């Protein structure tokens, strides 16, 4: 009873949480399982989308999403402490989604390195070959297959940047924060990703022209 | 000639816009939801983690309470160690190594003080046994720390 009252008191002294999820994270740090489940249920699909478009393996995506949530859970107290900290107004606190996707990206990079499927950021999009795999009249399913395979082959930073922008509808500024970079670099990566994907689609639609 | 370039530019822009629409459509497409048991699996993993955290907490609390037995450990050191406990999160290994260092220092000071100022035999058999036990525990923790460092080093070399 006394501990509960103390928790309530601590919570009342904390600054207003940045967003709804941040408020839930305060409760998770206080030991609320229900709050954590709400976060998992809300964010499982966006995370799965992000991971699946990066590796196209449903089981691997689920594993990585689970690892992301577990890392988030481990960091619950540190995150609550970060939110409670006094930070100058000119440097506002990161949104929950920024925090979550930063963890997710770290998990993705770590898992890729573990699997040694491909060193992160090592693949040059110009090395991609599609001509041999594609028949002249690509069906929609084939086009889709080629498209997602080219997304997977993008350099990690290009792929993450374009997925966060288009799939997760995250702003350039937030993407820069997630990827520990700046807005200009993010725009460049997205531009390059788009150029590589356009090229892949053109080659798929017209294999002769692509050769 | 100028018109030809303009025409080519327009046609490129139209083609890019068409391809961009396809790209956006594919990127924004949602994949099927994860299995219904996914959230349960995450919650089960989180419960195990919470239990580990509680165990770590009780181990570090027990280490802290043992440190209180040493006269060389001041209240200020105890406060610093307690602060460290929250700042390093739940890493019992890092915390234990810090506590072990503090305990080693305390033991050295205590033994030094005892040898320098007290005649032989003043440290009772019970006290000596307790000090030996603590020394063994410190050695155990030190071995763990070294092992962890070694694994880290191997990981970095890979």
GROMACS .gro file of C-alpha atoms in nm:
model
  369
    1UNK     CA    1   0.000   0.000   0.000
    2UNK     CA    2   0.279   0.232   0.102
    3UNK     CA    3   0.481   0.138  -0.209
    4UNK     CA    4   0.177   0.203  -0.428
    5UNK     CA    5   0.127   0.544  -0.271
    6UNK     CA    6   0.494   0.619  -0.326
    7UNK     CA    7   0.466   0.518  -0.692
    8UNK     CA    8   0.166   0.746  -0.735
    9UNK     CA    9   0.359   1.028  -0.574
   10UNK     CA   10   0.662   0.970  -0.799
   11UNK     CA   11   0.440   0.965  -1.105
   12UNK     CA   12   0.272   1.290  -1.003
   13UNK     CA   13   0.610   1.455  -0.978
   14UNK     CA   14   0.716   1.342  -1.323
   15UNK     CA   15   0.680   1.591  -1.608
   16UNK     CA   16   0.390   1.545  -1.847
   17UNK     CA   17   0.473   1.249  -2.069
   18UNK     CA   18   0.562   1.329  -2.427
   19UNK     CA   19   0.299   1.107  -2.582
   20UNK     CA   20   0.048   0.835  -2.499
   21UNK     CA   21   0.306   0.558  -2.541
   22UNK     CA   22   0.554   0.740  -2.320
   23UNK     CA   23   0.284   0.753  -2.052
   24UNK     CA   24   0.239   0.378  -2.088
   25UNK     CA   25   0.615   0.331  -2.053
   26UNK     CA   26   0.600   0.508  -1.714
   27UNK     CA   27   0.346   0.248  -1.608
   28UNK     CA   28   0.563  -0.033  -1.746
   29UNK     CA   29   0.853   0.100  -1.539
   30UNK     CA   30   0.617   0.091  -1.238
   31UNK     CA   31   0.556  -0.279  -1.308
   32UNK     CA   32   0.234  -0.271  -1.512
   33UNK     CA   33   0.207  -0.576  -1.738
   34UNK     CA   34  -0.115  -0.445  -1.886
   35UNK     CA   35   0.058  -0.127  -2.008
   36UNK     CA   36   0.331  -0.330  -2.175
   37UNK     CA   37   0.076  -0.551  -2.347
   38UNK     CA   38  -0.097  -0.239  -2.482
   39UNK     CA   39   0.233  -0.122  -2.629
   40UNK     CA   40   0.302  -0.465  -2.781
   41UNK     CA   41  -0.044  -0.486  -2.934
   42UNK     CA   42  -0.022  -0.137  -3.078
   43UNK     CA   43   0.327  -0.161  -3.224
   44UNK     CA   44   0.358  -0.527  -3.326
   45UNK     CA   45   0.225  -0.470  -3.674
   46UNK     CA   46   0.433  -0.162  -3.764
   47UNK     CA   47   0.741  -0.346  -3.640
   48UNK     CA   48   0.655  -0.661  -3.832
   49UNK     CA   49   0.603  -0.451  -4.147
   50UNK     CA   50   0.941  -0.289  -4.104
   51UNK     CA   51   1.122  -0.618  -4.043
   52UNK     CA   52   0.936  -0.815  -4.307
   53UNK     CA   53   1.014  -0.563  -4.580
   54UNK     CA   54   1.377  -0.580  -4.475
   55UNK     CA   55   1.420  -0.958  -4.479
   56UNK     CA   56   1.103  -1.112  -4.632
   57UNK     CA   57   1.099  -1.389  -4.376
   58UNK     CA   58   0.792  -1.397  -4.150
   59UNK     CA   59   0.950  -1.608  -3.875
   60UNK     CA   60   1.270  -1.407  -3.869
   61UNK     CA   61   1.060  -1.088  -3.860
   62UNK     CA   62   0.863  -1.219  -3.560
   63UNK     CA   63   1.185  -1.309  -3.382
   64UNK     CA   64   1.328  -0.964  -3.442
   65UNK     CA   65   1.004  -0.792  -3.336
   66UNK     CA   66   1.004  -0.999  -3.015
   67UNK     CA   67   1.368  -0.909  -2.951
   68UNK     CA   68   1.285  -0.541  -3.003
   69UNK     CA   69   1.004  -0.555  -2.746
   70UNK     CA   70   1.227  -0.740  -2.503
   71UNK     CA   71   1.503  -0.479  -2.542
   72UNK     CA   72   1.241  -0.209  -2.488
   73UNK     CA   73   1.123  -0.385  -2.173
   74UNK     CA   74   1.480  -0.412  -2.044
   75UNK     CA   75   1.523  -0.039  -2.101
   76UNK     CA   76   1.193   0.053  -1.930
   77UNK     CA   77   1.349   0.216  -1.627
   78UNK     CA   78   1.618   0.395  -1.825
   79UNK     CA   79   1.353   0.528  -2.064
   80UNK     CA   80   1.129   0.648  -1.780
   81UNK     CA   81   1.430   0.816  -1.622
   82UNK     CA   82   1.515   0.982  -1.957
   83UNK     CA   83   1.160   1.116  -1.981
   84UNK     CA   84   1.175   1.253  -1.627
   85UNK     CA   85   1.506   1.429  -1.689
   86UNK     CA   86   1.516   1.806  -1.731
   87UNK     CA   87   1.612   1.876  -2.091
   88UNK     CA   88   1.642   2.224  -2.244
   89UNK     CA   89   1.333   2.322  -2.446
   90UNK     CA   90   1.541   2.378  -2.761
   91UNK     CA   91   1.626   2.008  -2.757
   92UNK     CA   92   1.291   1.833  -2.710
   93UNK     CA   93   1.270   1.474  -2.597
   94UNK     CA   94   1.248   1.202  -2.857
   95UNK     CA   95   0.909   1.053  -2.933
   96UNK     CA   96   0.838   0.696  -2.830
   97UNK     CA   97   0.835   0.586  -3.195
   98UNK     CA   98   1.186   0.728  -3.239
   99UNK     CA   99   1.306   0.526  -2.941
  100UNK     CA  100   1.130   0.210  -3.057
  101UNK     CA  101   1.253   0.222  -3.415
  102UNK     CA  102   1.606   0.298  -3.302
  103UNK     CA  103   1.595  -0.025  -3.100
  104UNK     CA  104   1.438  -0.205  -3.397
  105UNK     CA  105   1.709  -0.088  -3.635
  106UNK     CA  106   1.980  -0.197  -3.393
  107UNK     CA  107   1.817  -0.539  -3.366
  108UNK     CA  108   1.799  -0.566  -3.744
  109UNK     CA  109   2.165  -0.472  -3.792
  110UNK     CA  110   2.278  -0.706  -3.512
  111UNK     CA  111   2.075  -0.997  -3.647
  112UNK     CA  112   2.201  -0.941  -3.999
  113UNK     CA  113   2.556  -0.940  -3.876
  114UNK     CA  114   2.493  -1.258  -3.679
  115UNK     CA  115   2.344  -1.432  -3.975
  116UNK     CA  116   2.618  -1.294  -4.198
  117UNK     CA  117   2.370  -1.291  -4.477
  118UNK     CA  118   2.518  -0.970  -4.598
  119UNK     CA  119   2.734  -0.711  -4.424
  120UNK     CA  120   2.523  -0.404  -4.345
  121UNK     CA  121   2.544  -0.127  -4.605
  122UNK     CA  122   2.784  -0.326  -4.821
  123UNK     CA  123   2.565  -0.389  -5.121
  124UNK     CA  124   2.583  -0.145  -5.409
  125UNK     CA  125   2.240  -0.116  -5.576
  126UNK     CA  126   2.409  -0.108  -5.916
  127UNK     CA  127   2.522  -0.466  -5.854
  128UNK     CA  128   2.165  -0.589  -5.859
  129UNK     CA  129   2.075  -0.810  -6.152
  130UNK     CA  130   1.721  -0.870  -6.259
  131UNK     CA  131   1.733  -0.931  -6.633
  132UNK     CA  132   1.793  -1.303  -6.613
  133UNK     CA  133   1.520  -1.365  -6.362
  134UNK     CA  134   1.242  -1.187  -6.546
  135UNK     CA  135   1.036  -1.300  -6.838
  136UNK     CA  136   0.926  -1.042  -7.094
  137UNK     CA  137   0.571  -1.025  -6.970
  138UNK     CA  138   0.612  -0.998  -6.595
  139UNK     CA  139   0.292  -1.068  -6.413
  140UNK     CA  140   0.187  -0.848  -6.124
  141UNK     CA  141   0.301  -1.115  -5.877
  142UNK     CA  142   0.642  -1.135  -6.042
  143UNK     CA  143   0.673  -0.758  -6.041
  144UNK     CA  144   0.585  -0.754  -5.673
  145UNK     CA  145   0.841  -1.026  -5.604
  146UNK     CA  146   1.110  -0.836  -5.792
  147UNK     CA  147   1.019  -0.513  -5.617
  148UNK     CA  148   1.040  -0.655  -5.264
  149UNK     CA  149   1.355  -0.843  -5.346
  150UNK     CA  150   1.512  -0.514  -5.460
  151UNK     CA  151   1.394  -0.346  -5.139
  152UNK     CA  152   1.567  -0.621  -4.945
  153UNK     CA  153   1.887  -0.572  -5.146
  154UNK     CA  154   1.906  -0.199  -5.085
  155UNK     CA  155   2.186  -0.086  -4.853
  156UNK     CA  156   2.054  -0.101  -4.498
  157UNK     CA  157   2.048   0.276  -4.444
  158UNK     CA  158   1.872   0.345  -4.777
  159UNK     CA  159   1.612   0.077  -4.705
  160UNK     CA  160   1.547   0.181  -4.347
  161UNK     CA  161   1.513   0.547  -4.445
  162UNK     CA  162   1.258   0.483  -4.723
  163UNK     CA  163   1.062   0.229  -4.515
  164UNK     CA  164   1.036   0.465  -4.219
  165UNK     CA  165   0.922   0.747  -4.447
  166UNK     CA  166   0.669   0.566  -4.664
  167UNK     CA  167   0.563   0.268  -4.453
  168UNK     CA  168   0.571   0.421  -4.104
  169UNK     CA  169   0.495   0.781  -4.215
  170UNK     CA  170   0.776   0.915  -3.996
  171UNK     CA  171   0.912   1.266  -4.061
  172UNK     CA  172   1.260   1.330  -4.203
  173UNK     CA  173   1.368   1.486  -3.873
  174UNK     CA  174   1.257   1.183  -3.674
  175UNK     CA  175   1.420   0.944  -3.921
  176UNK     CA  176   1.745   1.138  -3.883
  177UNK     CA  177   1.717   1.096  -3.507
  178UNK     CA  178   1.641   0.724  -3.532
  179UNK     CA  179   1.936   0.670  -3.765
  180UNK     CA  180   2.167   0.904  -3.571
  181UNK     CA  181   2.225   1.114  -3.881
  182UNK     CA  182   2.104   1.443  -4.032
  183UNK     CA  183   1.807   1.534  -4.249
  184UNK     CA  184   2.022   1.597  -4.558
  185UNK     CA  185   2.174   1.249  -4.546
  186UNK     CA  186   1.831   1.095  -4.494
  187UNK     CA  187   1.699   1.277  -4.802
  188UNK     CA  188   1.998   1.156  -5.003
  189UNK     CA  189   1.945   0.795  -4.894
  190UNK     CA  190   1.576   0.810  -4.980
  191UNK     CA  191   1.654   0.965  -5.318
  192UNK     CA  192   1.904   0.687  -5.393
  193UNK     CA  193   1.668   0.418  -5.271
  194UNK     CA  194   1.396   0.553  -5.495
  195UNK     CA  195   1.629   0.571  -5.795
  196UNK     CA  196   1.738   0.209  -5.741
  197UNK     CA  197   1.377   0.093  -5.705
  198UNK     CA  198   1.269   0.282  -6.017
  199UNK     CA  199   1.553   0.118  -6.207
  200UNK     CA  200   1.454  -0.225  -6.075
  201UNK     CA  201   1.091  -0.172  -6.181
  202UNK     CA  202   1.195  -0.048  -6.525
  203UNK     CA  203   1.421  -0.350  -6.574
  204UNK     CA  204   1.143  -0.580  -6.464
  205UNK     CA  205   0.892  -0.424  -6.701
  206UNK     CA  206   1.133  -0.408  -6.989
  207UNK     CA  207   1.422  -0.652  -6.942
  208UNK     CA  208   1.583  -0.579  -7.282
  209UNK     CA  209   1.612  -0.207  -7.205
  210UNK     CA  210   1.769  -0.280  -6.869
  211UNK     CA  211   2.054  -0.483  -7.018
  212UNK     CA  212   1.663   2.114  -8.003
  213UNK     CA  213   1.558   2.297  -7.687
  214UNK     CA  214   1.203   2.171  -7.734
  215UNK     CA  215   1.332   1.816  -7.774
  216UNK     CA  216   1.511   1.838  -7.439
  217UNK     CA  217   1.200   1.983  -7.275
  218UNK     CA  218   0.989   1.704  -7.421
  219UNK     CA  219   1.236   1.441  -7.298
  220UNK     CA  220   1.237   1.603  -6.952
  221UNK     CA  221   0.858   1.595  -6.937
  222UNK     CA  222   0.844   1.235  -7.043
  223UNK     CA  223   1.107   1.137  -6.781
  224UNK     CA  224   0.912   1.320  -6.512
  225UNK     CA  225   0.591   1.143  -6.611
  226UNK     CA  226   0.766   0.805  -6.612
  227UNK     CA  227   0.922   0.875  -6.271
  228UNK     CA  228   0.585   0.979  -6.131
  229UNK     CA  229   0.431   0.654  -6.260
  230UNK     CA  230   0.710   0.444  -6.106
  231UNK     CA  231   0.696   0.641  -5.780
  232UNK     CA  232   0.326   0.567  -5.750
  233UNK     CA  233   0.399   0.193  -5.786
  234UNK     CA  234   0.685   0.217  -5.534
  235UNK     CA  235   0.471   0.402  -5.279
  236UNK     CA  236   0.186   0.156  -5.325
  237UNK     CA  237   0.413  -0.142  -5.258
  238UNK     CA  238   0.593   0.021  -4.965
  239UNK     CA  239   0.270   0.126  -4.795
  240UNK     CA  240   0.109  -0.218  -4.838
  241UNK     CA  241   0.050  -0.390  -4.503
  242UNK     CA  242   0.163  -0.743  -4.443
  243UNK     CA  243  -0.072  -0.990  -4.269
  244UNK     CA  244  -0.082  -0.947  -3.889
  245UNK     CA  245   0.154  -1.154  -3.673
  246UNK     CA  246   0.025  -1.476  -3.522
  247UNK     CA  247  -0.232  -1.432  -3.242
  248UNK     CA  248   0.013  -1.586  -2.996
  249UNK     CA  249   0.280  -1.328  -3.071
  250UNK     CA  250   0.180  -1.086  -2.793
  251UNK     CA  251   0.154  -1.375  -2.545
  252UNK     CA  252   0.505  -1.491  -2.638
  253UNK     CA  253   0.642  -1.139  -2.587
  254UNK     CA  254   0.464  -1.109  -2.251
  255UNK     CA  255   0.603  -1.445  -2.138
  256UNK     CA  256   0.956  -1.334  -2.231
  257UNK     CA  257   0.902  -1.005  -2.048
  258UNK     CA  258   0.784  -1.191  -1.735
  259UNK     CA  259   1.103  -1.401  -1.737
  260UNK     CA  260   1.307  -1.084  -1.778
  261UNK     CA  261   1.122  -0.916  -1.489
  262UNK     CA  262   1.195  -1.218  -1.269
  263UNK     CA  263   1.566  -1.203  -1.365
  264UNK     CA  264   1.567  -0.832  -1.278
  265UNK     CA  265   1.414  -0.906  -0.938
  266UNK     CA  266   1.677  -1.175  -0.873
  267UNK     CA  267   1.953  -0.936  -0.975
  268UNK     CA  268   1.810  -0.674  -0.742
  269UNK     CA  269   1.803  -0.909  -0.446
  270UNK     CA  270   2.159  -1.026  -0.519
  271UNK     CA  271   2.290  -0.671  -0.537
  272UNK     CA  272   2.093  -0.574  -0.225
  273UNK     CA  273   2.246  -0.870  -0.044
  274UNK     CA  274   2.595  -0.764  -0.158
  275UNK     CA  275   2.526  -0.412  -0.040
  276UNK     CA  276   2.405  -0.526   0.299
  277UNK     CA  277   2.720  -0.736   0.344
  278UNK     CA  278   2.936  -0.436   0.265
  279UNK     CA  279   2.782  -0.261   0.564
  280UNK     CA  280   2.971  -0.504   0.789
  281UNK     CA  281   3.299  -0.336   0.698
  282UNK     CA  282   3.385  -0.033   0.908
  283UNK     CA  283   3.593   0.109   0.619
  284UNK     CA  284   3.282   0.139   0.401
  285UNK     CA  285   3.140   0.480   0.472
  286UNK     CA  286   2.781   0.589   0.435
  287UNK     CA  287   2.892   0.801   0.140
  288UNK     CA  288   3.025   0.492  -0.045
  289UNK     CA  289   2.700   0.308   0.024
  290UNK     CA  290   2.500   0.598  -0.118
  291UNK     CA  291   2.721   0.605  -0.429
  292UNK     CA  292   2.682   0.233  -0.481
  293UNK     CA  293   2.306   0.261  -0.438
  294UNK     CA  294   2.302   0.539  -0.700
  295UNK     CA  295   2.509   0.327  -0.938
  296UNK     CA  296   2.259   0.046  -0.903
  297UNK     CA  297   1.992   0.245  -1.084
  298UNK     CA  298   2.222   0.412  -1.335
  299UNK     CA  299   2.369   0.089  -1.469
  300UNK     CA  300   2.026  -0.063  -1.504
  301UNK     CA  301   2.001  -0.431  -1.434
  302UNK     CA  302   2.350  -0.546  -1.520
  303UNK     CA  303   2.430  -0.737  -1.206
  304UNK     CA  304   2.772  -0.827  -1.341
  305UNK     CA  305   2.884  -0.466  -1.377
  306UNK     CA  306   2.726  -0.378  -1.048
  307UNK     CA  307   2.878  -0.675  -0.870
  308UNK     CA  308   3.222  -0.593  -1.004
  309UNK     CA  309   3.190  -0.238  -0.871
  310UNK     CA  310   3.072  -0.370  -0.536
  311UNK     CA  311   3.357  -0.624  -0.539
  312UNK     CA  312   3.614  -0.350  -0.602
  313UNK     CA  313   3.468  -0.152  -0.313
  314UNK     CA  314   3.473  -0.463  -0.094
  315UNK     CA  315   3.836  -0.541  -0.189
  316UNK     CA  316   3.938  -0.187  -0.102
  317UNK     CA  317   3.750  -0.205   0.226
  318UNK     CA  318   3.901  -0.543   0.311
  319UNK     CA  319   4.253  -0.417   0.236
  320UNK     CA  320   4.203  -0.108   0.453
  321UNK     CA  321   4.046  -0.311   0.731
  322UNK     CA  322   4.321  -0.575   0.729
  323UNK     CA  323   4.587  -0.305   0.710
  324UNK     CA  324   4.434  -0.123   1.003
  325UNK     CA  325   4.401  -0.446   1.199
  326UNK     CA  326   4.763  -0.550   1.133
  327UNK     CA  327   4.907  -0.211   1.209
  328UNK     CA  328   4.720  -0.125   1.523
  329UNK     CA  329   4.607  -0.445   1.685
  330UNK     CA  330   4.817  -0.717   1.847
  331UNK     CA  331   4.808  -1.065   1.689
  332UNK     CA  332   4.501  -1.265   1.776
  333UNK     CA  333   4.264  -0.969   1.819
  334UNK     CA  334   4.076  -1.066   1.499
  335UNK     CA  335   3.853  -1.344   1.620
  336UNK     CA  336   3.823  -1.681   1.444
  337UNK     CA  337   3.464  -1.598   1.351
  338UNK     CA  338   3.563  -1.264   1.199
  339UNK     CA  339   3.846  -1.430   1.011
  340UNK     CA  340   3.615  -1.702   0.877
  341UNK     CA  341   3.367  -1.439   0.764
  342UNK     CA  342   3.641  -1.238   0.594
  343UNK     CA  343   3.768  -1.550   0.418
  344UNK     CA  344   3.418  -1.630   0.295
  345UNK     CA  345   3.373  -1.281   0.160
  346UNK     CA  346   3.715  -1.300  -0.003
  347UNK     CA  347   3.611  -1.623  -0.179
  348UNK     CA  348   3.292  -1.459  -0.302
  349UNK     CA  349   3.490  -1.164  -0.433
  350UNK     CA  350   3.722  -1.401  -0.616
  351UNK     CA  351   3.418  -1.575  -0.765
  352UNK     CA  352   3.279  -1.246  -0.889
  353UNK     CA  353   3.619  -1.143  -1.025
  354UNK     CA  354   3.635  -1.470  -1.221
  355UNK     CA  355   3.295  -1.396  -1.370
  356UNK     CA  356   3.401  -1.045  -1.468
  357UNK     CA  357   3.719  -1.177  -1.632
  358UNK     CA  358   3.517  -1.441  -1.815
  359UNK     CA  359   3.274  -1.178  -1.942
  360UNK     CA  360   3.562  -0.954  -2.058
  361UNK     CA  361   3.714  -1.252  -2.236
  362UNK     CA  362   3.390  -1.335  -2.417
  363UNK     CA  363   3.354  -0.969  -2.518
  364UNK     CA  364   3.707  -0.968  -2.652
  365UNK     CA  365   3.643  -1.282  -2.855
  366UNK     CA  366   3.324  -1.125  -2.990
  367UNK     CA  367   3.511  -0.813  -3.101
  368UNK     CA  368   3.784  -1.013  -3.273
  369UNK     CA  369   3.530  -1.208  -3.478
   0.00000   0.00000   0.00000
